[in-house]
Short mmCIF file of C-alpha atoms in Angstrom, two decimals:
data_model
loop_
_atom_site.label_atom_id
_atom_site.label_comp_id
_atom_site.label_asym_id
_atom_site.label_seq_id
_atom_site.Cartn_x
_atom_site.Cartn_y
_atom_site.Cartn_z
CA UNK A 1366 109.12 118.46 22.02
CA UNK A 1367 111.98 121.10 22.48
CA UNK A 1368 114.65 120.24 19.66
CA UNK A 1369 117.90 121.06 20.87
CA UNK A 1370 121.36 120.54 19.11
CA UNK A 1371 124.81 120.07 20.52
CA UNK A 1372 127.13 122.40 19.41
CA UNK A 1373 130.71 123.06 21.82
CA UNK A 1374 131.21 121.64 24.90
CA UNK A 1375 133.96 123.05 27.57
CA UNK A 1376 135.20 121.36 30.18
CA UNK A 1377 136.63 123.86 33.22
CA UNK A 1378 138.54 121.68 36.13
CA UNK A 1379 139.33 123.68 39.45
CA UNK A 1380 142.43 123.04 41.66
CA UNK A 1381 141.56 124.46 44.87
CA UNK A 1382 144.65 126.07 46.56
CA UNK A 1383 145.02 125.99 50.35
CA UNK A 1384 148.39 127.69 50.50
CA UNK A 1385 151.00 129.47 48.76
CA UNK A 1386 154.43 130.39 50.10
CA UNK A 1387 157.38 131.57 48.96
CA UNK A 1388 160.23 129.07 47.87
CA UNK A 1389 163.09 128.15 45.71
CA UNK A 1390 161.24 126.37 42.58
CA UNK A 1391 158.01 127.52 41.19
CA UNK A 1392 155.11 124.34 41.98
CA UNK A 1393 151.73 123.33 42.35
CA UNK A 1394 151.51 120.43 44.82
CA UNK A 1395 148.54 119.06 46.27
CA UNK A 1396 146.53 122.39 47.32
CA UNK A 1397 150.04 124.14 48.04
CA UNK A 1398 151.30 126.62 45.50
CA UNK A 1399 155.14 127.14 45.84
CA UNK A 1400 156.66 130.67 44.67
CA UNK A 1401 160.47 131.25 43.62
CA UNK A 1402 160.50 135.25 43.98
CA UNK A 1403 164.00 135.47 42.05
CA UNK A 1404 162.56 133.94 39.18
CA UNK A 1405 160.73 137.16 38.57
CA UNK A 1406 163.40 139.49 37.60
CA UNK A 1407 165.32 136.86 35.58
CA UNK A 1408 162.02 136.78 34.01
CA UNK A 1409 161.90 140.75 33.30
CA UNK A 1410 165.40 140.99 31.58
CA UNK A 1411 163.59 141.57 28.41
CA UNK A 1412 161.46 144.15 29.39
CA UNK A 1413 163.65 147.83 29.53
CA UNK A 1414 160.80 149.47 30.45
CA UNK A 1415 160.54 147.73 33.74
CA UNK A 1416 162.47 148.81 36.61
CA UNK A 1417 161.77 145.77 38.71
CA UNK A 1418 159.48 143.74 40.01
CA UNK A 1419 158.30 142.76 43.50
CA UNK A 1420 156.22 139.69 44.69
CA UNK A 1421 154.15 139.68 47.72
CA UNK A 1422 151.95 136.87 48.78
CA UNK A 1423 148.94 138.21 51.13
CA UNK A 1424 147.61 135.68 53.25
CA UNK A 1425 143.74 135.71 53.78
CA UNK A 1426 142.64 138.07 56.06
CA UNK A 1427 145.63 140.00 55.92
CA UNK A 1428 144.82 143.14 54.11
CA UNK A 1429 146.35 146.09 56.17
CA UNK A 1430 149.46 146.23 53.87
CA UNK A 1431 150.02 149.30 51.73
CA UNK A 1432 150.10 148.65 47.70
CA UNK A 1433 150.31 150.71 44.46
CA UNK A 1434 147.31 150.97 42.58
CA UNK A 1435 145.23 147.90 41.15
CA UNK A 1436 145.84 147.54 37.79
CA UNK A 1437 143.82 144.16 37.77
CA UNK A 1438 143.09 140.61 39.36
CA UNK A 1439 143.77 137.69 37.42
CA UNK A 1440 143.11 134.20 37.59
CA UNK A 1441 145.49 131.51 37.25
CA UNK A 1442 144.00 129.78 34.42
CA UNK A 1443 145.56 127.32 31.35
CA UNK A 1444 144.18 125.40 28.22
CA UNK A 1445 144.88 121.92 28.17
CA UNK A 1446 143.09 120.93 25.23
CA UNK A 1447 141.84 122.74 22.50
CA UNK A 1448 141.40 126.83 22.10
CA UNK A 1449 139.77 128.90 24.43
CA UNK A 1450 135.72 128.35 24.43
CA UNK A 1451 136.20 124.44 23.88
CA UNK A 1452 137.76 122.01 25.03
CA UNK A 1453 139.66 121.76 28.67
CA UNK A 1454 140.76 124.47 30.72
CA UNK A 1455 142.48 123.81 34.20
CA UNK A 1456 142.26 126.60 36.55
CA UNK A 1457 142.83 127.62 40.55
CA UNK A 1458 141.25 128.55 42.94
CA UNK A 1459 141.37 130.15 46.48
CA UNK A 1460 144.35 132.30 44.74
CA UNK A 1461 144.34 135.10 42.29
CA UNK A 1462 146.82 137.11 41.17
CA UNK A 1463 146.92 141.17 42.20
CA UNK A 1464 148.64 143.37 39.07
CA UNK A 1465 149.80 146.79 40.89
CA UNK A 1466 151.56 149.39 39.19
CA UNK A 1467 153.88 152.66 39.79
CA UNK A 1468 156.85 154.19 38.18
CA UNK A 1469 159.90 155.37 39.64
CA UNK A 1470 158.55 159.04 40.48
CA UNK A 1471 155.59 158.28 42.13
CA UNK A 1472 153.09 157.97 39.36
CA UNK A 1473 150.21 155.35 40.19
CA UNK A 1474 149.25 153.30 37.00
CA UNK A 1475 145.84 154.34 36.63
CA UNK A 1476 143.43 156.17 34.51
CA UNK A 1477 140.32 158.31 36.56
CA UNK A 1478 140.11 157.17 40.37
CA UNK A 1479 143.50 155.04 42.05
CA UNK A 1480 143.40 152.31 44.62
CA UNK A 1481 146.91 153.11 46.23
CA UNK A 1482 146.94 152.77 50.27
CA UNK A 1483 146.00 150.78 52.31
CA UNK A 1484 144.48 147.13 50.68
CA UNK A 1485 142.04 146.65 53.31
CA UNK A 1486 140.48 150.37 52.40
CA UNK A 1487 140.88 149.94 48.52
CA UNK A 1488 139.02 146.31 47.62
CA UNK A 1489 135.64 145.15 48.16
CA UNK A 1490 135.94 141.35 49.13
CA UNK A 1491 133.45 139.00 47.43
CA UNK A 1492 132.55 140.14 43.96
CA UNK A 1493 132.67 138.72 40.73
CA UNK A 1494 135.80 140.45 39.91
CA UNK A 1495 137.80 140.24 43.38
CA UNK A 1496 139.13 137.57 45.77
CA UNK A 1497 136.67 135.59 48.53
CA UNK A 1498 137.96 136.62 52.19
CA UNK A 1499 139.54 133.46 52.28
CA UNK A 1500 141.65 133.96 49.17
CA UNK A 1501 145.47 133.96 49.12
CA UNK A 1502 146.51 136.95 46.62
CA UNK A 1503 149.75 136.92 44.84
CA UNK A 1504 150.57 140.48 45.09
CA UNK A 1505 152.41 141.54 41.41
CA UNK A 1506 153.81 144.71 42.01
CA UNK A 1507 155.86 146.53 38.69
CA UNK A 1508 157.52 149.84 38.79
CA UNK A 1509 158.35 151.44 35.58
CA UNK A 1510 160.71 153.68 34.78
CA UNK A 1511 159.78 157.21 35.32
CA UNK A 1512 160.69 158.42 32.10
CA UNK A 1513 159.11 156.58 30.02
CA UNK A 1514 155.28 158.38 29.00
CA UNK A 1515 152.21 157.02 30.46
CA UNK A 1516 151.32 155.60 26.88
CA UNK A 1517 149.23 152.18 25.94
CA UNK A 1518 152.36 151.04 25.82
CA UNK A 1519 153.69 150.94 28.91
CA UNK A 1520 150.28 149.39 30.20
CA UNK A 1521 150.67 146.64 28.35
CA UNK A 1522 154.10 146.20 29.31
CA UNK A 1523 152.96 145.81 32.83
CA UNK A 1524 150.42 143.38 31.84
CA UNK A 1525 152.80 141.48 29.73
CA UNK A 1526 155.12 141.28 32.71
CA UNK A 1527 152.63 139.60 34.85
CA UNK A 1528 151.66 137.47 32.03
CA UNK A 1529 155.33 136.08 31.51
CA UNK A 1530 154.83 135.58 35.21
CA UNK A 1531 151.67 133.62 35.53
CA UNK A 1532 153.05 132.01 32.15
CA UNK A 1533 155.39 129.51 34.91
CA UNK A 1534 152.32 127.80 36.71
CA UNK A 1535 150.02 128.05 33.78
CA UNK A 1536 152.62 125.47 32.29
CA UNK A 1537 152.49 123.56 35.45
CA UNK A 1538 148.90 123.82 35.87
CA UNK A 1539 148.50 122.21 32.28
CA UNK A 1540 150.48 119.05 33.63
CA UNK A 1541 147.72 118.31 36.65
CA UNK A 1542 146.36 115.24 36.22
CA UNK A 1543 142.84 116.11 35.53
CA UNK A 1544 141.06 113.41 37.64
CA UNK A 1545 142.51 115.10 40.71
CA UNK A 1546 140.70 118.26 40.23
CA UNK A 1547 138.61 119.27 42.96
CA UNK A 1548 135.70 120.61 41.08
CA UNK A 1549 134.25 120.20 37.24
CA UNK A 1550 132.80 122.22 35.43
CA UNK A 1551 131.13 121.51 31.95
CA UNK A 1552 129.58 123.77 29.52
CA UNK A 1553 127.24 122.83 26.48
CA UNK A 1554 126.57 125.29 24.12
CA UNK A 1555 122.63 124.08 22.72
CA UNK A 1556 121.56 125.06 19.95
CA UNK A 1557 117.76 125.83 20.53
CA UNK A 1558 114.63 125.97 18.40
CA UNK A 1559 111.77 126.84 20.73
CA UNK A 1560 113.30 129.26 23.53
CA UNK A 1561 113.94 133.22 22.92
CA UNK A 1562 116.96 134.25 21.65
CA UNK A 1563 119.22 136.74 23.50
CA UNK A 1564 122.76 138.52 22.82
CA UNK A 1565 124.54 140.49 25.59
CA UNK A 1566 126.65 143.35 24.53
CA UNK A 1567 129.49 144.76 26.28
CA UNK A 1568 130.15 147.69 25.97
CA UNK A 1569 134.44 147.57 27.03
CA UNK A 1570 136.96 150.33 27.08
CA UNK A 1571 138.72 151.45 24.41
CA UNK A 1572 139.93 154.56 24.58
CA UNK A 1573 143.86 154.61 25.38
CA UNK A 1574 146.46 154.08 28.06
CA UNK A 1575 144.24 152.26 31.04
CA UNK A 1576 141.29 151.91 28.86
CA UNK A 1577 141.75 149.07 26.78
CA UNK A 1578 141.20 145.58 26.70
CA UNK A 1579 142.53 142.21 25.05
CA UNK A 1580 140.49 140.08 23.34
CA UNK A 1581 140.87 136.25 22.74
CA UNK A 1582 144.79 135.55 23.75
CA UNK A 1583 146.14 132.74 23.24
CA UNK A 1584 145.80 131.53 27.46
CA UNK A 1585 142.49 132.40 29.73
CA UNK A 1586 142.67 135.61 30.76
CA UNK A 1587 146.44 135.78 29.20
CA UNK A 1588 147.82 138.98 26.97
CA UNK A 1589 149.93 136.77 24.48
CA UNK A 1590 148.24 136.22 21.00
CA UNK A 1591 144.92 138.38 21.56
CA UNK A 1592 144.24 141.58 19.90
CA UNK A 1593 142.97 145.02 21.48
CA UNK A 1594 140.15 146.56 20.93
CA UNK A 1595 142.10 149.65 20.15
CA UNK A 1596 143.86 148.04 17.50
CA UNK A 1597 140.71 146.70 15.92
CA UNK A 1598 139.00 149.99 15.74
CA UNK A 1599 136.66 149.15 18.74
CA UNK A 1600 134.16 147.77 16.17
CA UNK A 1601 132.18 144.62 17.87
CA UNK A 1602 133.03 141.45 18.03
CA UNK A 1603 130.96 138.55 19.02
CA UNK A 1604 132.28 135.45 21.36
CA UNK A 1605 130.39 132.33 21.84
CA UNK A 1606 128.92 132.31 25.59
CA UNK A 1607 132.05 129.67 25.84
CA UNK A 1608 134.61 131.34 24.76
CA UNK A 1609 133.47 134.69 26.70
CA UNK A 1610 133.46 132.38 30.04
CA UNK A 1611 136.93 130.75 29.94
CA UNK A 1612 138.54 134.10 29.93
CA UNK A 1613 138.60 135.62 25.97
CA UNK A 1614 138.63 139.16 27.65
CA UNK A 1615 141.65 140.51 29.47
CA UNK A 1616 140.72 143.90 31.09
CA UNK A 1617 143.33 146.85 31.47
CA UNK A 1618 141.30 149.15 32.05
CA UNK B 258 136.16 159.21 30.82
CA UNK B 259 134.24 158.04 34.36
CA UNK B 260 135.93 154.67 34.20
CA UNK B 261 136.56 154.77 38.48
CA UNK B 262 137.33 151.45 40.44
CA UNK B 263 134.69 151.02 41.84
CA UNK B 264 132.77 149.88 38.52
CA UNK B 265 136.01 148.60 37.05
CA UNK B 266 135.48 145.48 35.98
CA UNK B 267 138.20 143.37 35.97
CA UNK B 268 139.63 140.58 34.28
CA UNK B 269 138.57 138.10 37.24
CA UNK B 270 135.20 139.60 36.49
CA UNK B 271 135.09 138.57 33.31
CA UNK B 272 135.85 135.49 33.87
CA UNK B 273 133.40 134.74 35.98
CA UNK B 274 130.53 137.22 35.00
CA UNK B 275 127.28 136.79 36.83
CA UNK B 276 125.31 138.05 34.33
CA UNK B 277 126.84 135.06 31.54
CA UNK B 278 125.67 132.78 34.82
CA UNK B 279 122.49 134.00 35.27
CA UNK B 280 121.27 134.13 31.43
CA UNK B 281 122.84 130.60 30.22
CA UNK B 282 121.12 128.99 33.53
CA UNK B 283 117.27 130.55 32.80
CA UNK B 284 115.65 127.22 30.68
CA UNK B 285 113.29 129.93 29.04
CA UNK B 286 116.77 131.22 27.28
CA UNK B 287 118.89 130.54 24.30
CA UNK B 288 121.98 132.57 24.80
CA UNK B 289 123.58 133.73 21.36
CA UNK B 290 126.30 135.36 22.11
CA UNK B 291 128.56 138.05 23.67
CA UNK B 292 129.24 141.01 21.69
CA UNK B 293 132.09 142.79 22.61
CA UNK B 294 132.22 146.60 22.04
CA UNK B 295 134.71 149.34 22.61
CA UNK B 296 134.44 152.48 23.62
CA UNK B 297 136.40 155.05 21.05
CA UNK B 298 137.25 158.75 22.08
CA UNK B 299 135.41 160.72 18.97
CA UNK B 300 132.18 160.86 18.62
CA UNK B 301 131.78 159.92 15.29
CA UNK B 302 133.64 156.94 15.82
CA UNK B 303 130.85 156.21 19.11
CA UNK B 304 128.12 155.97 16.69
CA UNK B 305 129.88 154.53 14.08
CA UNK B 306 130.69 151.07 16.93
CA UNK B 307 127.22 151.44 18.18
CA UNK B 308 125.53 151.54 14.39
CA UNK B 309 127.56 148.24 13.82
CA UNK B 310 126.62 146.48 17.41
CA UNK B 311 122.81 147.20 16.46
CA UNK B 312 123.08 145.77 13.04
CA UNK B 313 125.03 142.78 13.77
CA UNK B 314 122.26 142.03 16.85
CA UNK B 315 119.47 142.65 13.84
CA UNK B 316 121.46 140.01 11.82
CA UNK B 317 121.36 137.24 13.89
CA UNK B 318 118.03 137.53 14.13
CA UNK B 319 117.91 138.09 18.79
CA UNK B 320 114.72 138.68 20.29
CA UNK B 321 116.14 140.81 23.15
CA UNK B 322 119.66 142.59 23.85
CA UNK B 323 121.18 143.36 27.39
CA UNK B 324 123.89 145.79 27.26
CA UNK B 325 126.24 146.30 29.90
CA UNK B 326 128.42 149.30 30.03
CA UNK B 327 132.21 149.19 32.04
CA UNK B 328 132.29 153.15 33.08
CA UNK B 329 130.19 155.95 32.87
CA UNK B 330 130.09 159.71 32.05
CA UNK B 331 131.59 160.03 28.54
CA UNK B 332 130.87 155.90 28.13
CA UNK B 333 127.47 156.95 28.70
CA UNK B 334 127.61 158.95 25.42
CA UNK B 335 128.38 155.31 23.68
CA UNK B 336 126.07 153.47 25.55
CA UNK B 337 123.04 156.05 24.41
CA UNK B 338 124.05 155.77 21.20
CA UNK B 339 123.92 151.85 20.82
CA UNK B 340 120.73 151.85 22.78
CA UNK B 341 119.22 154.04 20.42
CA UNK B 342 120.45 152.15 17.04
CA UNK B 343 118.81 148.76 19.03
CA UNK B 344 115.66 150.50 19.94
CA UNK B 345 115.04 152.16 16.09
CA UNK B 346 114.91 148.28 14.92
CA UNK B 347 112.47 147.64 17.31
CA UNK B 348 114.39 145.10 19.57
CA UNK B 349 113.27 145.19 23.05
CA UNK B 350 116.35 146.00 25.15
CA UNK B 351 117.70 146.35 29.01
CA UNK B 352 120.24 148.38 29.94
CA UNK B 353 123.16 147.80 32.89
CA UNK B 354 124.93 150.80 34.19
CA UNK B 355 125.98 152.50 37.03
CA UNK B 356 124.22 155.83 37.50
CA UNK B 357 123.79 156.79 41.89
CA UNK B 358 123.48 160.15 41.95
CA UNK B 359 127.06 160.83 40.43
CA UNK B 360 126.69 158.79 37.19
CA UNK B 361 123.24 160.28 35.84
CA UNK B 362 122.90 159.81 32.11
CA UNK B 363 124.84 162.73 29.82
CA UNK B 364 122.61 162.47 27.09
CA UNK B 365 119.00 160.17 27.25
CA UNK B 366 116.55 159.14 24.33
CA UNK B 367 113.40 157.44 24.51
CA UNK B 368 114.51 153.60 23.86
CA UNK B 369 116.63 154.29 27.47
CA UNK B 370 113.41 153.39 29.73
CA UNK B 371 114.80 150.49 31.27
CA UNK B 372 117.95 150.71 32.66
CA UNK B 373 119.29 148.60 35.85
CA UNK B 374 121.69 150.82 38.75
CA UNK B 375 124.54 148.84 39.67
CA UNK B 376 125.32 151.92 42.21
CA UNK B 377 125.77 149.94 45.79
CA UNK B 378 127.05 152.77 47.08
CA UNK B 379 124.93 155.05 49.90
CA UNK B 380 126.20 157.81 48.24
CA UNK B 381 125.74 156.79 45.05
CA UNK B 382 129.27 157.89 44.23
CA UNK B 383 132.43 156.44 42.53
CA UNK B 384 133.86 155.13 45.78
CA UNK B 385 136.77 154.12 44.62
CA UNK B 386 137.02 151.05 46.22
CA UNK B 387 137.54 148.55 43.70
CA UNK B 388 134.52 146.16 43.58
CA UNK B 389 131.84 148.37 45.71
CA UNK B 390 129.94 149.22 42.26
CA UNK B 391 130.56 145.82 40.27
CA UNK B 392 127.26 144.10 38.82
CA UNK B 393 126.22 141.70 40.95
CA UNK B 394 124.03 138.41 40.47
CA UNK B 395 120.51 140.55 41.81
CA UNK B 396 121.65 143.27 38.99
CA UNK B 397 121.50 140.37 36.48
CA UNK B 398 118.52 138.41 37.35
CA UNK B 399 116.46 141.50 37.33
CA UNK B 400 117.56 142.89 34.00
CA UNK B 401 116.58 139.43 33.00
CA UNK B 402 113.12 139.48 34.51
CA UNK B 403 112.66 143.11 33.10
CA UNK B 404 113.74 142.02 29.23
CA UNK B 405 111.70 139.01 29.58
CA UNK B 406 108.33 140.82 30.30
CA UNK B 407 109.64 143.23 27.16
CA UNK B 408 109.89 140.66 24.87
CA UNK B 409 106.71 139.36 25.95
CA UNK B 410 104.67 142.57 25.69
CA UNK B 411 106.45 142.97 21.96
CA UNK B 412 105.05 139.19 21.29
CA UNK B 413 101.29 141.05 22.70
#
């Protein structure tokens, strides 16, 4: 007999969005995500490094619009109970939100390779890491100021931005009701005796401005309250399959 | 560095990474853990990460590693390096990495026999499209299948 032993369970529920559109209060109604575009720049006062701050929403199928380069796609994701890898985590879906970046003379945010021009040209549809064809995409643009230096820095203060952004629905994602959720997800971590024992390693950049990444913040896929790798020397560090899956790595790279 | 879009993967990726999909699903599988590893600039500092990955994989006792790599080119150097450490404590091992005919392997050693393209492109080139090179679920079920008969030869 196969001896197995419970060890962390995580619950993921999915609120599947149908639309988004622009509006005077941010919301999350019944499949319909609702966009105030001014609260953006209120948002940004903090942040001198930012210029400003534009919001786009692309509609599915709609991808012959010019952007910056892609600094990352991020889901909309927020812990209800418990820390990330246990617990409950409430998340959307059919929307994901598009970081782009520039500064004020010209200079696309990336490291080696950009995706500025046309979006249709730039993304592959369908992968792990970007939108379905039928996704809506929240299109975060920044521009910096063009005299501040390409540093870590001002990565992360693009990042950050969008953060403080997605910040607004996470906290009205966390007060769904749960039952309403259109899918649910749930993820035991077994302890086993009898099966062969594996270990992935990822091997993440770490090497400066548009090479780093953020491990276990304090949201899903959030900058707030994780660490870089940078900053920890780029030494390993191991995740529990759960916490790795309900977003402990935040890529700006 | 030879970090491009095309292999970029991105925080959406990680969040919903075929290859954590494919591994916890297979019943013939006890998933550990993810060990998360940068990728410094100096060299000494490469095999300094890569001499700790190996020994903390030797420590909690794994029977078989698969190691991804985000990038290529000067990553590469990294990603030989770790390999190697693994191999030396005899821990059967499958690499993931996108090589085509632009990403071929800076420096190679002998534990690097079994290592799993992720180049979709025709022109096995850094398209930079952002996506075109990502791993995808095939990738990850056949660096499974792959580790799985290494572990089992190991066992032979």
């Amino acid at each position: 007999m196969e001896r197995e032993k419970l060890i962390k369970r995580l619950i993921i529920k999915c609120f599947d969005i149908h639309s988004v559109n622009i509006s005077k209060k941010n919301g999350i109604d019944k499949n319909k995500m609702l966009i105030d575009k001014d609260c953006v720049n209120q948002l940004m006062q903090q942040e001198k490094d930012i210029k400003n701050v534009n919001i786009n929403i692309i509609k599915p199928r709609e991808h012959n619009c010019r952007i910056d380069t892609i600094m990352d796609f991020i889901p909309i994701s927020t812990k209800v109970l418990g820390r990330i890898g246990e617990g409950i985590t409430h998340t959307l879906t059919g929307v994901y939100v598009m970081l782009t970046g520039v500064n004020t003379k010209g200079v696309q945010m990336s490291g080696f390779g950009s995706t500025d021009g046309y979006l249709k040209d730039n993304l592959k549809l369908g992968c792990p890491g970007t939108p379905e064809e039928d996704d809506y995409i929240i299109h975060f643009n920044v521009v910096l100021k063009g005299d501040v230096p390409t540093t870590r820095e001002l990565s992360l203060v693009a990042h950050r931005a969008c953060d403080i952004f997605i910040q607004q629905f996470r906290n009205i994602l966390k007060m769904k009701d749960g039952r309403l959720a259109d899918e649910i997800h749930e993820y035991v971590e077994r302890k086993s005796e009898n099966k062969k024992r594996i270990v992935v390693i990822k091997q993440v950049a770490g090497q400066g401005a548009f090479h780093d990444n953020i491990i276990l913040p304090a949201e899903p896929s959030g900058v707030k309250g994780g660490r870089s790798i940078i900053d920890m020397g780029n030494v390993p560090v191991i995740l529990s399959p759960n916490e790795y899956r309900d977003g402990a790595i935040r890529a700006m790279t | 560095m030879g970090l491009g879009p095309s292999t970029k993967e991105t925080t959406l990726h990680h969040f919903r990474d075929p290859l954590l999909n494919i591994i916890s699903k297979d019943k013939d599988i006890d998933l550990i853990g993810i060990i998360v590893v940068g990728t410094p600039q100096s060299n000494s500092e490469k095999y300094y990460v890569g001499r700790r990955a190996a020994t903390l994989a030797e420590a909690i006792q794994v029977d078989g590693v698969i190691i991804s790599v985000d990038g290529w080119g000067n990553s590469h150097v990294d990603f030989a390096n770790t390999i190697e450490e693994i191999g030396k404590k005899s821990i059967p091992l499958v690499g993931i990495s996108f090589i085509g005919v632009q990403g071929k392997f800076v420096v190679t050693n002998k534990y690097m026999d079994t290592i799993v393209d992720i180049n979709k492109s025709p022109k096995g080139i850094e398209t930079e499209v952002l996506g075109e090179n990502s791993v995808s679920e095939y990738d990850c079920k056949k660096a499974l299948a792959f580790l799985k008969l290494k572990m089992k030869r190991k066992k032979e």
